[in-house]
Amino acid sequence: KQEVTQIPAALSVPEGENLVLNCSFTDSAIYNLQWFRQDPGKGLTSLLLIQSSQREQTSGRLNASLDKSSGRSTLYIAASQPGDSATYLCAVMFGQKLVFGQGTRLTINP
Amino acid sequence: NAGVMQNPRHLVRRRGQEARLRCSPMKGHSHVYWYRQLPEEGLKFMVYLQKENIIDESGMPKERFSAEFPKEGPSILRIQQVVRGDSAAYFCASSPQTSYEQYFGPGTRLTVT
């Protein structure tokens, strides 16, 4: 069964800290992995997409890595800001569909 | 290029009524996916459609739920005889080809009273 797990489920840090969110998946036969942000009651904002042949992607203060052999991805957020507070979702494309993790609820304290 | 459009954004139905959720994919995209997010739960795949064909409906409940993507017009997710447990956010995504990046719409929040 293809499963995606995110750790931790919730994280609270002071503003300015660098932080890492973790995602693991059970099947290495993936097409791509995507990180999303979701604000309460809102839709999904795509942050980064890593193709299966890539090792990492960067966008501004965000960096995502992918290690297919170990079934892991990390999302690194540098110099966190209160506006980064949201739920971060990891989604892995197995075949034709995305399998989502439960998310990490991130709170950045001013 | 407009993004994925979903309507309505909010839908309230009484138990036993029918709910119809619409999704217009991005221009040039012929692959549509529906996902459901139950309260306090993660997003779960429901169905994958191409024009006029259901490709994978492994995530669809066996009863009361159906989906279509006609040759012309939006994709429709139809829920008959809604129950309180159907209350959720329903997201649609589209892609230009299978196994490519999926682009998500804003979602339809269904409330069953």
PDB file of N, CA, C and O in Angstrom, chain A residues 27-102:
ATOM      1  N   ASP A  27       6.867   3.647  -1.192  1.00  0.00           N
ATOM      2  CA  ASP A  27       7.147   3.027  -2.483  1.00  0.00           C
ATOM      3  C   ASP A  27       8.062   3.955  -3.272  1.00  0.00           C
ATOM      4  O   ASP A  27       7.733   5.117  -3.473  1.00  0.00           O
ATOM      5  N   SER A  28       9.206   3.455  -3.707  1.00  0.00           N
ATOM      6  CA  SER A  28      10.170   4.317  -4.403  1.00  0.00           C
ATOM      7  C   SER A  28       9.811   4.545  -5.873  1.00  0.00           C
ATOM      8  O   SER A  28      10.436   5.357  -6.545  1.00  0.00           O
ATOM      9  N   ALA A  29       8.805   3.845  -6.369  1.00  0.00           N
ATOM     10  CA  ALA A  29       8.407   4.017  -7.781  1.00  0.00           C
ATOM     11  C   ALA A  29       7.475   5.216  -7.907  1.00  0.00           C
ATOM     12  O   ALA A  29       6.263   5.073  -8.064  1.00  0.00           O
ATOM     13  N   ILE A  30       8.077   6.405  -7.817  1.00  0.00           N
ATOM     14  CA  ILE A  30       7.271   7.613  -7.864  1.00  0.00           C
ATOM     15  C   ILE A  30       7.584   8.385  -9.133  1.00  0.00           C
ATOM     16  O   ILE A  30       8.660   8.243  -9.728  1.00  0.00           O
ATOM     17  N   TYR A  31       6.637   9.232  -9.562  1.00  0.00           N
ATOM     18  CA  TYR A  31       6.859  10.096 -10.711  1.00  0.00           C
ATOM     19  C   TYR A  31       7.395  11.456 -10.267  1.00  0.00           C
ATOM     20  O   TYR A  31       8.258  12.031 -10.905  1.00  0.00           O
ATOM     21  N   ASN A  32       6.804  11.982  -9.203  1.00  0.00           N
ATOM     22  CA  ASN A  32       7.279  13.252  -8.678  1.00  0.00           C
ATOM     23  C   ASN A  32       6.764  13.422  -7.249  1.00  0.00           C
ATOM     24  O   ASN A  32       5.959  12.611  -6.766  1.00  0.00           O
ATOM     25  N   LEU A  33       7.255  14.442  -6.597  1.00  0.00           N
ATOM     26  CA  LEU A  33       6.815  14.761  -5.237  1.00  0.00           C
ATOM     27  C   LEU A  33       6.583  16.260  -5.182  1.00  0.00           C
ATOM     28  O   LEU A  33       7.367  17.050  -5.732  1.00  0.00           O
ATOM     29  N   GLN A  34       5.514  16.637  -4.525  1.00  0.00           N
ATOM     30  CA  GLN A  34       5.129  18.038  -4.505  1.00  0.00           C
ATOM     31  C   GLN A  34       4.870  18.470  -3.060  1.00  0.00           C
ATOM     32  O   GLN A  34       4.278  17.726  -2.272  1.00  0.00           O
ATOM     33  N   TRP A  35       5.297  19.674  -2.741  1.00  0.00           N
ATOM     34  CA  TRP A  35       4.987  20.277  -1.449  1.00  0.00           C
ATOM     35  C   TRP A  35       3.961  21.389  -1.682  1.00  0.00           C
ATOM     36  O   TRP A  35       4.120  22.222  -2.582  1.00  0.00           O
ATOM     37  N   PHE A  36       2.918  21.368  -0.827  1.00  0.00           N
ATOM     38  CA  PHE A  36       1.861  22.376  -0.903  1.00  0.00           C
ATOM     39  C   PHE A  36       1.764  23.092   0.444  1.00  0.00           C
ATOM     40  O   PHE A  36       2.132  22.556   1.498  1.00  0.00           O
ATOM     41  N   ARG A  37       1.158  24.255   0.371  1.00  0.00           N
ATOM     42  CA  ARG A  37       0.791  24.993   1.564  1.00  0.00           C
ATOM     43  C   ARG A  37      -0.730  25.142   1.554  1.00  0.00           C
ATOM     44  O   ARG A  37      -1.334  25.396   0.498  1.00  0.00           O
ATOM     45  N   GLN A  38      -1.344  24.978   2.741  1.00  0.00           N
ATOM     46  CA  GLN A  38      -2.779  25.173   2.852  1.00  0.00           C
ATOM     47  C   GLN A  38      -3.072  26.031   4.073  1.00  0.00           C
ATOM     48  O   GLN A  38      -2.739  25.662   5.197  1.00  0.00           O
ATOM     49  N   ASP A  39      -3.716  27.165   3.845  1.00  0.00           N
ATOM     50  CA  ASP A  39      -4.164  28.011   4.945  1.00  0.00           C
ATOM     51  C   ASP A  39      -5.542  27.543   5.384  1.00  0.00           C
ATOM     52  O   ASP A  39      -6.292  26.948   4.594  1.00  0.00           O
ATOM     53  N   PRO A  40      -5.921  27.806   6.642  1.00  0.00           N
ATOM     54  CA  PRO A  40      -7.197  27.296   7.163  1.00  0.00           C
ATOM     55  C   PRO A  40      -8.376  27.655   6.283  1.00  0.00           C
ATOM     56  O   PRO A  40      -8.579  28.824   5.943  1.00  0.00           O
ATOM     57  N   GLY A  41      -9.143  26.649   5.905  1.00  0.00           N
ATOM     58  CA  GLY A  41     -10.342  26.868   5.112  1.00  0.00           C
ATOM     59  C   GLY A  41     -10.088  27.271   3.676  1.00  0.00           C
ATOM     60  O   GLY A  41     -11.017  27.674   2.968  1.00  0.00           O
ATOM     61  N   LYS A  42      -8.855  27.150   3.236  1.00  0.00           N
ATOM     62  CA  LYS A  42      -8.493  27.597   1.882  1.00  0.00           C
ATOM     63  C   LYS A  42      -8.043  26.426   1.020  1.00  0.00           C
ATOM     64  O   LYS A  42      -8.013  25.275   1.454  1.00  0.00           O
ATOM     65  N   GLY A  43      -7.671  26.750  -0.216  1.00  0.00           N
ATOM     66  CA  GLY A  43      -7.197  25.738  -1.147  1.00  0.00           C
ATOM     67  C   GLY A  43      -5.725  25.454  -0.985  1.00  0.00           C
ATOM     68  O   GLY A  43      -5.103  25.828   0.003  1.00  0.00           O
ATOM     69  N   LEU A  44      -5.172  24.785  -1.989  1.00  0.00           N
ATOM     70  CA  LEU A  44      -3.771  24.372  -1.968  1.00  0.00           C
ATOM     71  C   LEU A  44      -2.932  25.333  -2.803  1.00  0.00           C
ATOM     72  O   LEU A  44      -3.294  25.656  -3.927  1.00  0.00           O
ATOM     73  N   THR A  45      -1.819  25.726  -2.238  1.00  0.00           N
ATOM     74  CA  THR A  45      -0.844  26.520  -2.986  1.00  0.00           C
ATOM     75  C   THR A  45       0.378  25.649  -3.227  1.00  0.00           C
ATOM     76  O   THR A  45       1.004  25.176  -2.271  1.00  0.00           O
ATOM     77  N   SER A  46       0.714  25.414  -4.485  1.00  0.00           N
ATOM     78  CA  SER A  46       1.883  24.597  -4.797  1.00  0.00           C
ATOM     79  C   SER A  46       3.155  25.385  -4.494  1.00  0.00           C
ATOM     80  O   SER A  46       3.303  26.533  -4.922  1.00  0.00           O
ATOM     81  N   LEU A  47       4.064  24.768  -3.749  1.00  0.00           N
ATOM     82  CA  LEU A  47       5.314  25.434  -3.376  1.00  0.00           C
ATOM     83  C   LEU A  47       6.470  24.970  -4.253  1.00  0.00           C
ATOM     84  O   LEU A  47       7.196  25.775  -4.822  1.00  0.00           O
ATOM     85  N   LEU A  48       6.657  23.660  -4.307  1.00  0.00           N
ATOM     86  CA  LEU A  48       7.784  23.096  -5.057  1.00  0.00           C
ATOM     87  C   LEU A  48       7.389  21.732  -5.609  1.00  0.00           C
ATOM     88  O   LEU A  48       6.676  20.974  -4.947  1.00  0.00           O
ATOM     89  N   LEU A  49       7.872  21.443  -6.804  1.00  0.00           N
ATOM     90  CA  LEU A  49       7.682  20.134  -7.420  1.00  0.00           C
ATOM     91  C   LEU A  49       9.053  19.561  -7.729  1.00  0.00           C
ATOM     92  O   LEU A  49       9.891  20.241  -8.341  1.00  0.00           O
ATOM     93  N   ILE A  50       9.299  18.332  -7.295  1.00  0.00           N
ATOM     94  CA  ILE A  50      10.557  17.661  -7.604  1.00  0.00           C
ATOM     95  C   ILE A  50      10.242  16.442  -8.461  1.00  0.00           C
ATOM     96  O   ILE A  50       9.490  15.548  -8.045  1.00  0.00           O
ATOM     97  N   GLN A  51      10.816  16.398  -9.656  1.00  0.00           N
ATOM     98  CA  GLN A  51      10.642  15.224 -10.500  1.00  0.00           C
ATOM     99  C   GLN A  51      11.460  14.070  -9.921  1.00  0.00           C
ATOM    100  O   GLN A  51      12.431  14.285  -9.192  1.00  0.00           O
ATOM    101  N   SER A  52      11.089  12.850 -10.273  1.00  0.00           N
ATOM    102  CA  SER A  52      11.747  11.672  -9.688  1.00  0.00           C
ATOM    103  C   SER A  52      13.236  11.615 -10.016  1.00  0.00           C
ATOM    104  O   SER A  52      14.017  11.012  -9.270  1.00  0.00           O
ATOM    105  N   SER A  53      13.642  12.255 -11.101  1.00  0.00           N
ATOM    106  CA  SER A  53      15.052  12.244 -11.504  1.00  0.00           C
ATOM    107  C   SER A  53      15.869  13.344 -10.828  1.00  0.00           C
ATOM    108  O   SER A  53      17.090  13.392 -10.978  1.00  0.00           O
ATOM    109  N   GLN A  54      15.193  14.222 -10.077  1.00  0.00           N
ATOM    110  CA  GLN A  54      15.873  15.342  -9.440  1.00  0.00           C
ATOM    111  C   GLN A  54      16.160  15.042  -7.978  1.00  0.00           C
ATOM    112  O   GLN A  54      15.521  14.188  -7.361  1.00  0.00           O
ATOM    113  N   ARG A  55      17.107  15.802  -7.420  1.00  0.00           N
ATOM    114  CA  ARG A  55      17.459  15.633  -6.005  1.00  0.00           C
ATOM    115  C   ARG A  55      16.917  16.760  -5.139  1.00  0.00           C
ATOM    116  O   ARG A  55      16.666  16.572  -3.958  1.00  0.00           O
ATOM    117  N   GLU A  56      16.767  17.959  -5.735  1.00  0.00           N
ATOM    118  CA  GLU A  56      16.262  19.069  -4.948  1.00  0.00           C
ATOM    119  C   GLU A  56      15.734  20.170  -5.860  1.00  0.00           C
ATOM    120  O   GLU A  56      16.029  20.218  -7.055  1.00  0.00           O
ATOM    121  N   GLN A  57      14.933  21.055  -5.228  1.00  0.00           N
ATOM    122  CA  GLN A  57      14.410  22.237  -5.896  1.00  0.00           C
ATOM    123  C   GLN A  57      14.417  23.373  -4.882  1.00  0.00           C
ATOM    124  O   GLN A  57      14.215  23.148  -3.682  1.00  0.00           O
ATOM    125  N   THR A  58      14.628  24.575  -5.395  1.00  0.00           N
ATOM    126  CA  THR A  58      14.693  25.748  -4.515  1.00  0.00           C
ATOM    127  C   THR A  58      13.797  26.840  -5.066  1.00  0.00           C
ATOM    128  O   THR A  58      13.706  27.044  -6.292  1.00  0.00           O
ATOM    129  N   SER A  59      13.127  27.529  -4.147  1.00  0.00           N
ATOM    130  CA  SER A  59      12.339  28.701  -4.510  1.00  0.00           C
ATOM    131  C   SER A  59      12.390  29.677  -3.343  1.00  0.00           C
ATOM    132  O   SER A  59      11.805  29.430  -2.293  1.00  0.00           O
ATOM    133  N   GLY A  60      13.128  30.745  -3.527  1.00  0.00           N
ATOM    134  CA  GLY A  60      13.248  31.742  -2.462  1.00  0.00           C
ATOM    135  C   GLY A  60      13.837  31.145  -1.193  1.00  0.00           C
ATOM    136  O   GLY A  60      14.926  30.583  -1.212  1.00  0.00           O
ATOM    137  N   ARG A  61      13.069  31.261  -0.093  1.00  0.00           N
ATOM    138  CA  ARG A  61      13.553  30.717   1.186  1.00  0.00           C
ATOM    139  C   ARG A  61      13.254  29.234   1.371  1.00  0.00           C
ATOM    140  O   ARG A  61      13.535  28.673   2.435  1.00  0.00           O
ATOM    141  N   LEU A  62      12.696  28.620   0.362  1.00  0.00           N
ATOM    142  CA  LEU A  62      12.318  27.214   0.459  1.00  0.00           C
ATOM    143  C   LEU A  62      13.266  26.339  -0.355  1.00  0.00           C
ATOM    144  O   LEU A  62      13.665  26.697  -1.457  1.00  0.00           O
ATOM    145  N   ASN A  63      13.600  25.189   0.252  1.00  0.00           N
ATOM    146  CA  ASN A  63      14.400  24.193  -0.467  1.00  0.00           C
ATOM    147  C   ASN A  63      13.833  22.822  -0.150  1.00  0.00           C
ATOM    148  O   ASN A  63      13.642  22.475   1.017  1.00  0.00           O
ATOM    149  N   ALA A  64      13.538  22.056  -1.192  1.00  0.00           N
ATOM    150  CA  ALA A  64      13.018  20.711  -0.994  1.00  0.00           C
ATOM    151  C   ALA A  64      14.004  19.712  -1.575  1.00  0.00           C
ATOM    152  O   ALA A  64      14.560  19.929  -2.648  1.00  0.00           O
ATOM    153  N   SER A  65      14.216  18.618  -0.850  1.00  0.00           N
ATOM    154  CA  SER A  65      15.104  17.563  -1.319  1.00  0.00           C
ATOM    155  C   SER A  65      14.329  16.271  -1.476  1.00  0.00           C
ATOM    156  O   SER A  65      13.266  16.088  -0.867  1.00  0.00           O
ATOM    157  N   LEU A  66      14.864  15.387  -2.295  1.00  0.00           N
ATOM    158  CA  LEU A  66      14.223  14.103  -2.528  1.00  0.00           C
ATOM    159  C   LEU A  66      15.279  13.000  -2.554  1.00  0.00           C
ATOM    160  O   LEU A  66      16.280  13.106  -3.272  1.00  0.00           O
ATOM    161  N   ASP A  67      15.057  11.959  -1.753  1.00  0.00           N
ATOM    162  CA  ASP A  67      15.903  10.770  -1.774  1.00  0.00           C
ATOM    163  C   ASP A  67      14.988   9.579  -2.005  1.00  0.00           C
ATOM    164  O   ASP A  67      14.385   9.058  -1.061  1.00  0.00           O
ATOM    165  N   LYS A  68      14.875   9.184  -3.261  1.00  0.00           N
ATOM    166  CA  LYS A  68      13.944   8.109  -3.607  1.00  0.00           C
ATOM    167  C   LYS A  68      14.333   6.785  -2.967  1.00  0.00           C
ATOM    168  O   LYS A  68      13.478   6.035  -2.520  1.00  0.00           O
ATOM    169  N   SER A  69      15.625   6.521  -2.900  1.00  0.00           N
ATOM    170  CA  SER A  69      16.071   5.212  -2.406  1.00  0.00           C
ATOM    171  C   SER A  69      15.677   4.990  -0.957  1.00  0.00           C
ATOM    172  O   SER A  69      15.374   3.859  -0.549  1.00  0.00           O
ATOM    173  N   SER A  70      15.680   6.068  -0.168  1.00  0.00           N
ATOM    174  CA  SER A  70      15.304   5.931   1.241  1.00  0.00           C
ATOM    175  C   SER A  70      13.842   6.319   1.468  1.00  0.00           C
ATOM    176  O   SER A  70      13.342   6.206   2.588  1.00  0.00           O
ATOM    177  N   GLY A  71      13.166   6.782   0.431  1.00  0.00           N
ATOM    178  CA  GLY A  71      11.758   7.152   0.560  1.00  0.00           C
ATOM    179  C   GLY A  71      11.552   8.374   1.429  1.00  0.00           C
ATOM    180  O   GLY A  71      10.635   8.391   2.259  1.00  0.00           O
ATOM    181  N   ARG A  72      12.383   9.400   1.238  1.00  0.00           N
ATOM    182  CA  ARG A  72      12.282  10.588   2.089  1.00  0.00           C
ATOM    183  C   ARG A  72      12.382  11.876   1.282  1.00  0.00           C
ATOM    184  O   ARG A  72      13.077  11.948   0.275  1.00  0.00           O
ATOM    185  N   SER A  73      11.683  12.889   1.808  1.00  0.00           N
ATOM    186  CA  SER A  73      11.831  14.239   1.296  1.00  0.00           C
ATOM    187  C   SER A  73      11.821  15.189   2.475  1.00  0.00           C
ATOM    188  O   SER A  73      11.187  14.906   3.502  1.00  0.00           O
ATOM    189  N   THR A  74      12.537  16.293   2.345  1.00  0.00           N
ATOM    190  CA  THR A  74      12.498  17.320   3.375  1.00  0.00           C
ATOM    191  C   THR A  74      12.186  18.660   2.726  1.00  0.00           C
ATOM    192  O   THR A  74      12.561  18.918   1.581  1.00  0.00           O
ATOM    193  N   LEU A  75      11.481  19.494   3.472  1.00  0.00           N
ATOM    194  CA  LEU A  75      11.245  20.877   3.080  1.00  0.00           C
ATOM    195  C   LEU A  75      11.935  21.762   4.101  1.00  0.00           C
ATOM    196  O   LEU A  75      11.605  21.724   5.284  1.00  0.00           O
ATOM    197  N   TYR A  76      12.905  22.526   3.618  1.00  0.00           N
ATOM    198  CA  TYR A  76      13.676  23.417   4.473  1.00  0.00           C
ATOM    199  C   TYR A  76      13.154  24.837   4.273  1.00  0.00           C
ATOM    200  O   TYR A  76      13.044  25.304   3.129  1.00  0.00           O
ATOM    201  N   ILE A  77      12.814  25.496   5.389  1.00  0.00           N
ATOM    202  CA  ILE A  77      12.357  26.889   5.331  1.00  0.00           C
ATOM    203  C   ILE A  77      13.374  27.739   6.087  1.00  0.00           C
ATOM    204  O   ILE A  77      13.618  27.520   7.288  1.00  0.00           O
ATOM    205  N   ALA A  78      13.968  28.673   5.396  1.00  0.00           N
ATOM    206  CA  ALA A  78      14.980  29.534   6.008  1.00  0.00           C
ATOM    207  C   ALA A  78      14.337  30.814   6.536  1.00  0.00           C
ATOM    208  O   ALA A  78      13.371  31.329   5.965  1.00  0.00           O
ATOM    209  N   ALA A  79      14.893  31.296   7.633  1.00  0.00           N
ATOM    210  CA  ALA A  79      14.483  32.585   8.208  1.00  0.00           C
ATOM    211  C   ALA A  79      12.965  32.717   8.274  1.00  0.00           C
ATOM    212  O   ALA A  79      12.366  33.589   7.638  1.00  0.00           O
ATOM    213  N   SER A  80      12.339  31.850   9.038  1.00  0.00           N
ATOM    214  CA  SER A  80      10.879  31.763   9.065  1.00  0.00           C
ATOM    215  C   SER A  80      10.236  33.088   9.491  1.00  0.00           C
ATOM    216  O   SER A  80      10.805  33.870  10.273  1.00  0.00           O
ATOM    217  N   GLN A  81       9.024  33.317   8.943  1.00  0.00           N
ATOM    218  CA  GLN A  81       8.264  34.535   9.222  1.00  0.00           C
ATOM    219  C   GLN A  81       6.858  34.151   9.670  1.00  0.00           C
ATOM    220  O   GLN A  81       6.365  33.080   9.315  1.00  0.00           O
ATOM    221  N   PRO A  82       6.184  35.031  10.421  1.00  0.00           N
ATOM    222  CA  PRO A  82       4.812  34.704  10.850  1.00  0.00           C
ATOM    223  C   PRO A  82       3.888  34.347   9.680  1.00  0.00           C
ATOM    224  O   PRO A  82       2.999  33.506   9.820  1.00  0.00           O
ATOM    225  N   GLY A  83       4.113  34.945   8.529  1.00  0.00           N
ATOM    226  CA  GLY A  83       3.299  34.634   7.348  1.00  0.00           C
ATOM    227  C   GLY A  83       3.498  33.225   6.811  1.00  0.00           C
ATOM    228  O   GLY A  83       2.725  32.774   5.965  1.00  0.00           O
ATOM    229  N   ASP A  84       4.508  32.537   7.309  1.00  0.00           N
ATOM    230  CA  ASP A  84       4.726  31.142   6.904  1.00  0.00           C
ATOM    231  C   ASP A  84       3.801  30.185   7.663  1.00  0.00           C
ATOM    232  O   ASP A  84       3.751  28.994   7.347  1.00  0.00           O
ATOM    233  N   SER A  85       3.099  30.684   8.650  1.00  0.00           N
ATOM    234  CA  SER A  85       2.199  29.832   9.441  1.00  0.00           C
ATOM    235  C   SER A  85       1.097  29.282   8.540  1.00  0.00           C
ATOM    236  O   SER A  85       0.368  30.035   7.894  1.00  0.00           O
ATOM    237  N   ALA A  86       0.994  27.960   8.499  1.00  0.00           N
ATOM    238  CA  ALA A  86       0.046  27.265   7.628  1.00  0.00           C
ATOM    239  C   ALA A  86       0.245  25.776   7.832  1.00  0.00           C
ATOM    240  O   ALA A  86       1.128  25.355   8.582  1.00  0.00           O
ATOM    241  N   THR A  87      -0.555  24.979   7.140  1.00  0.00           N
ATOM    242  CA  THR A  87      -0.319  23.533   7.098  1.00  0.00           C
ATOM    243  C   THR A  87       0.418  23.205   5.807  1.00  0.00           C
ATOM    244  O   THR A  87       0.032  23.669   4.735  1.00  0.00           O
ATOM    245  N   TYR A  88       1.481  22.434   5.926  1.00  0.00           N
ATOM    246  CA  TYR A  88       2.306  22.059   4.782  1.00  0.00           C
ATOM    247  C   TYR A  88       2.054  20.590   4.452  1.00  0.00           C
ATOM    248  O   TYR A  88       2.150  19.724   5.317  1.00  0.00           O
ATOM    249  N   LEU A  89       1.709  20.354   3.209  1.00  0.00           N
ATOM    250  CA  LEU A  89       1.344  19.020   2.752  1.00  0.00           C
ATOM    251  C   LEU A  89       2.372  18.498   1.764  1.00  0.00           C
ATOM    252  O   LEU A  89       2.811  19.209   0.862  1.00  0.00           O
ATOM    253  N   CYS A  90       2.742  17.250   1.963  1.00  0.00           N
ATOM    254  CA  CYS A  90       3.617  16.542   1.037  1.00  0.00           C
ATOM    255  C   CYS A  90       2.731  15.604   0.219  1.00  0.00           C
ATOM    256  O   CYS A  90       1.872  14.913   0.786  1.00  0.00           O
ATOM    257  N   ALA A  91       2.916  15.574  -1.086  1.00  0.00           N
ATOM    258  CA  ALA A  91       2.107  14.710  -1.948  1.00  0.00           C
ATOM    259  C   ALA A  91       3.020  13.990  -2.930  1.00  0.00           C
ATOM    260  O   ALA A  91       3.857  14.614  -3.572  1.00  0.00           O
ATOM    261  N   VAL A  92       2.848  12.682  -3.016  1.00  0.00           N
ATOM    262  CA  VAL A  92       3.687  11.854  -3.880  1.00  0.00           C
ATOM    263  C   VAL A  92       2.836  11.294  -5.010  1.00  0.00           C
ATOM    264  O   VAL A  92       1.738  10.784  -4.768  1.00  0.00           O
ATOM    265  N   MET A  93       3.338  11.421  -6.232  1.00  0.00           N
ATOM    266  CA  MET A  93       2.595  10.899  -7.368  1.00  0.00           C
ATOM    267  C   MET A  93       3.011   9.455  -7.630  1.00  0.00           C
ATOM    268  O   MET A  93       4.143   9.170  -8.034  1.00  0.00           O
ATOM    269  N   PHE A  94       2.092   8.563  -7.349  1.00  0.00           N
ATOM    270  CA  PHE A  94       2.257   7.146  -7.674  1.00  0.00           C
ATOM    271  C   PHE A  94       1.374   6.874  -8.879  1.00  0.00           C
ATOM    272  O   PHE A  94       0.151   6.951  -8.789  1.00  0.00           O
ATOM    273  N   GLY A  95       1.976   6.579  -9.998  1.00  0.00           N
ATOM    274  CA  GLY A  95       1.157   6.336 -11.177  1.00  0.00           C
ATOM    275  C   GLY A  95       0.424   7.588 -11.574  1.00  0.00           C
ATOM    276  O   GLY A  95       1.023   8.616 -11.885  1.00  0.00           O
ATOM    277  N   GLN A  96      -0.886   7.538 -11.526  1.00  0.00           N
ATOM    278  CA  GLN A  96      -1.692   8.647 -12.022  1.00  0.00           C
ATOM    279  C   GLN A  96      -2.270   9.514 -10.912  1.00  0.00           C
ATOM    280  O   GLN A  96      -2.942  10.501 -11.197  1.00  0.00           O
ATOM    281  N   LYS A  97      -2.036   9.156  -9.659  1.00  0.00           N
ATOM    282  CA  LYS A  97      -2.707   9.891  -8.606  1.00  0.00           C
ATOM    283  C   LYS A  97      -1.717  10.348  -7.541  1.00  0.00           C
ATOM    284  O   LYS A  97      -0.658   9.756  -7.345  1.00  0.00           O
ATOM    285  N   LEU A  98      -2.116  11.426  -6.871  1.00  0.00           N
ATOM    286  CA  LEU A  98      -1.318  11.943  -5.757  1.00  0.00           C
ATOM    287  C   LEU A  98      -1.792  11.313  -4.456  1.00  0.00           C
ATOM    288  O   LEU A  98      -2.998  11.234  -4.202  1.00  0.00           O
ATOM    289  N   VAL A  99      -0.848  10.887  -3.649  1.00  0.00           N
ATOM    290  CA  VAL A  99      -1.138  10.411  -2.300  1.00  0.00           C
ATOM    291  C   VAL A  99      -0.566  11.443  -1.337  1.00  0.00           C
ATOM    292  O   VAL A  99       0.638  11.755  -1.390  1.00  0.00           O
ATOM    293  N   PHE A 100      -1.424  11.976  -0.480  1.00  0.00           N
ATOM    294  CA  PHE A 100      -1.046  13.066   0.415  1.00  0.00           C
ATOM    295  C   PHE A 100      -0.696  12.552   1.804  1.00  0.00           C
ATOM    296  O   PHE A 100      -1.302  11.587   2.305  1.00  0.00           O
ATOM    297  N   GLY A 101       0.251  13.232   2.446  1.00  0.00           N
ATOM    298  CA  GLY A 101       0.460  13.040   3.865  1.00  0.00           C
ATOM    299  C   GLY A 101      -0.599  13.806   4.650  1.00  0.00           C
ATOM    300  O   GLY A 101      -1.393  14.560   4.084  1.00  0.00           O
ATOM    301  N   GLN A 102      -0.587  13.619   5.968  1.00  0.00           N
ATOM    302  CA  GLN A 102      -1.572  14.267   6.824  1.00  0.00           C
ATOM    303  C   GLN A 102      -1.232  15.737   7.071  1.00  0.00           C
ATOM    304  O   GLN A 102      -2.067  16.478   7.582  1.00  0.00           O
TER     305      GLN A 102
END
